[in-house]
Short mmCIF file of C-alpha atoms in Angstrom, two decimals:
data_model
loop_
_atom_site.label_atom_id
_atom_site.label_comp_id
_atom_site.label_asym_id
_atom_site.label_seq_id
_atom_site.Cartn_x
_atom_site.Cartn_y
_atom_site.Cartn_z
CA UNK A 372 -15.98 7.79 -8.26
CA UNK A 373 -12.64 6.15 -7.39
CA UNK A 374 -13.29 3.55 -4.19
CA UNK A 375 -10.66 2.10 -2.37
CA UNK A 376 -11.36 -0.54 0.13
CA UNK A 377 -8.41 -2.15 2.50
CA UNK A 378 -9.19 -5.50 4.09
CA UNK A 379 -6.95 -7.86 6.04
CA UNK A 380 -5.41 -6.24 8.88
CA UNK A 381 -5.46 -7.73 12.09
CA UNK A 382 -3.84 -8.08 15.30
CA UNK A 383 -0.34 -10.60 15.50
CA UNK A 384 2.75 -11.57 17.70
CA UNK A 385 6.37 -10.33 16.25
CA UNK A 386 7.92 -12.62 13.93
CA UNK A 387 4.14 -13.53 12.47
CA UNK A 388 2.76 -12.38 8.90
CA UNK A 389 -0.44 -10.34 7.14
CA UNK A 390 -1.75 -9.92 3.82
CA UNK A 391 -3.89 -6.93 3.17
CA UNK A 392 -6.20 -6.33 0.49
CA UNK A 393 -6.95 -3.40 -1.53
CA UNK A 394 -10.56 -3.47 -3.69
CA UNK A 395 -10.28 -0.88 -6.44
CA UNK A 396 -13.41 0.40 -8.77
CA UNK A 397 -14.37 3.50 -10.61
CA UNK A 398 -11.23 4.21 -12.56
CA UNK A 399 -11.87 5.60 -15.64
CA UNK A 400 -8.75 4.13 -16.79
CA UNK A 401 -6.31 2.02 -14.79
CA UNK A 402 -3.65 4.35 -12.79
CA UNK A 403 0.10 4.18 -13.58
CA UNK A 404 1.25 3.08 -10.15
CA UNK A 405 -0.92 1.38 -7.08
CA UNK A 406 0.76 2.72 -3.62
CA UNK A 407 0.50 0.88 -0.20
CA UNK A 408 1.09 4.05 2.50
CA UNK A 409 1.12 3.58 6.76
CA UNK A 410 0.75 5.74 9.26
CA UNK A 411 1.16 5.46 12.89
CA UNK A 412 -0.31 8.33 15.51
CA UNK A 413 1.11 11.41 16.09
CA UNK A 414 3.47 11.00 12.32
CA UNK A 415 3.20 11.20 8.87
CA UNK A 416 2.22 8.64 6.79
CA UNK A 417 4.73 7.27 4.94
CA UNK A 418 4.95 5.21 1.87
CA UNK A 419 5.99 1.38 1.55
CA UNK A 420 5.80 0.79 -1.90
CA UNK A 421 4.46 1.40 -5.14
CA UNK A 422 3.39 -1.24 -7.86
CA UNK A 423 3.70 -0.01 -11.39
CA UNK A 424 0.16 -1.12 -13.56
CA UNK A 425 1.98 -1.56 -16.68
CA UNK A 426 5.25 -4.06 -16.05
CA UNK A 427 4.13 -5.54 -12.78
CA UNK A 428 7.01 -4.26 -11.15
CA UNK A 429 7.54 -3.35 -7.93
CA UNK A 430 9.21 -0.01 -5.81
CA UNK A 431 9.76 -0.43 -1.86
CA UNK A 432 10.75 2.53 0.25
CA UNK A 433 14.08 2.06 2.04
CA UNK A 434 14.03 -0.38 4.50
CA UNK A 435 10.79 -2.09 3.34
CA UNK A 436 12.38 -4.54 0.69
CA UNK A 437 12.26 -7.82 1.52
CA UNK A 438 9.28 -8.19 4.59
CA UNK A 439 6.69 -6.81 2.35
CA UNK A 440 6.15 -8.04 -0.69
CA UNK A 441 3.11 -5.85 -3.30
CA UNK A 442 1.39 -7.81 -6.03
CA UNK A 443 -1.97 -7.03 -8.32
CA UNK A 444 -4.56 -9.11 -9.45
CA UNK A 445 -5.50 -7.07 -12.43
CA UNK A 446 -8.42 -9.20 -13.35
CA UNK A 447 -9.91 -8.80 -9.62
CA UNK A 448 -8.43 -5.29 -9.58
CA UNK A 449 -7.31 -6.12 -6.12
CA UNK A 450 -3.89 -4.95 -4.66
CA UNK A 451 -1.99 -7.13 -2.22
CA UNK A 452 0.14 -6.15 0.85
CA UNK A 453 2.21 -9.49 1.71
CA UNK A 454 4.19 -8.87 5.18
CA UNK A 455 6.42 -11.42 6.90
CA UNK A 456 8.42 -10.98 9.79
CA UNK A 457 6.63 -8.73 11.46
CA UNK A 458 7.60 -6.46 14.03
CA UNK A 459 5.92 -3.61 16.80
CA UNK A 460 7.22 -0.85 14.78
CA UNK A 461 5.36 -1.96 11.35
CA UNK A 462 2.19 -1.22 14.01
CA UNK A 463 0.09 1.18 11.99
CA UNK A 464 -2.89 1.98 9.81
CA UNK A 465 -2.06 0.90 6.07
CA UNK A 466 -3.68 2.81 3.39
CA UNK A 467 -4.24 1.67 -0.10
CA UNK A 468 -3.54 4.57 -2.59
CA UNK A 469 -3.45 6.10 -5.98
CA UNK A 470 -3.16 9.06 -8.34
CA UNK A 471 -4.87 8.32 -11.62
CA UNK A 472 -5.56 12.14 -12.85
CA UNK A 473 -1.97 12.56 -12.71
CA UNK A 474 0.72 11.23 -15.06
CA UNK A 475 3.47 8.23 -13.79
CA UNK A 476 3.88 7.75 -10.98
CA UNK A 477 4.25 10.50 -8.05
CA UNK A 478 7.20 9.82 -5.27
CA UNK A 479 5.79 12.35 -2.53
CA UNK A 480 2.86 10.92 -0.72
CA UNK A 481 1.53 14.34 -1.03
CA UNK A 482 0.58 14.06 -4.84
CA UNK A 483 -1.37 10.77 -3.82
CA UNK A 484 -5.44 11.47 -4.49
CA UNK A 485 -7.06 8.62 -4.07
CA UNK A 486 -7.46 6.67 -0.30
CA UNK A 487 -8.88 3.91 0.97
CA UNK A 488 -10.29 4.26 4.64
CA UNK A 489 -7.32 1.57 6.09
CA UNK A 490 -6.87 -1.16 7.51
CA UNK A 491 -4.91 -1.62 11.03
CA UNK A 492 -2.36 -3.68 11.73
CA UNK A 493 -1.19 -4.39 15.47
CA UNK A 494 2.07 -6.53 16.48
CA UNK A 495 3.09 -7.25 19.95
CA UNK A 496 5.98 -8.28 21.39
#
């Protein structure tokens, strides 16, 4: 049984910076990709990046490049959310995320199977 368990979020002032942390355990083998996914109330959740397992590369969705930063710590099997500069609008519930019965690495944060229970992150004004 695939668990998935966000830490880190918090409440902070604009301008100010997070790290969340993602435990993962129960993989029967280590996914492709490792997804970090928000959501704020009342719309969809949306993706902010994907880390790819096997070259430790990196995949932001538009507009996230360069605040948020996702690393791995595949000896703690940990996944890392760095965000700097925050703002109100990155208020929202952050999800750590996977899909390791599926091949590569899905784009549609429909395909995603695997969910931690989220962490929230507030920033005020």
């Amino acid at each position: 049984q695939v668990q998935l368990v966000e830490s880190g979020g918090g409440s902070v002032q604009a301008g100010g910076s997070l790290t969340l942390s993602c435990a993962a355990s129960g993989y029967t083998r280590t996914p492709f990709c490792m997804y970090w996914v928000r959501q704020t109330p009342g719309k969809e959740r949306e993706w902010v990046g994907r880390f790819y397992t096997d070259g430790n590369y990196t995949f932001y969705a538009r507009g996230m490049k360069g605040r948020f930063t996702i690393s791995r710590d595949g000896a703690k099997d940990t996944l890392y959310l760095h965000m700097n500069n925050l703002q109100p609008e990155d208020t929202a519930m952050y999800y750590c995320a996977s899909a390791s019965s599926r091949p590569g690495c899905p784009s549609s944060v429909a395909d995603l199977s695997e969910w931690g229970q989220g962490t929230q992150v507030t920033v005020s004004s």
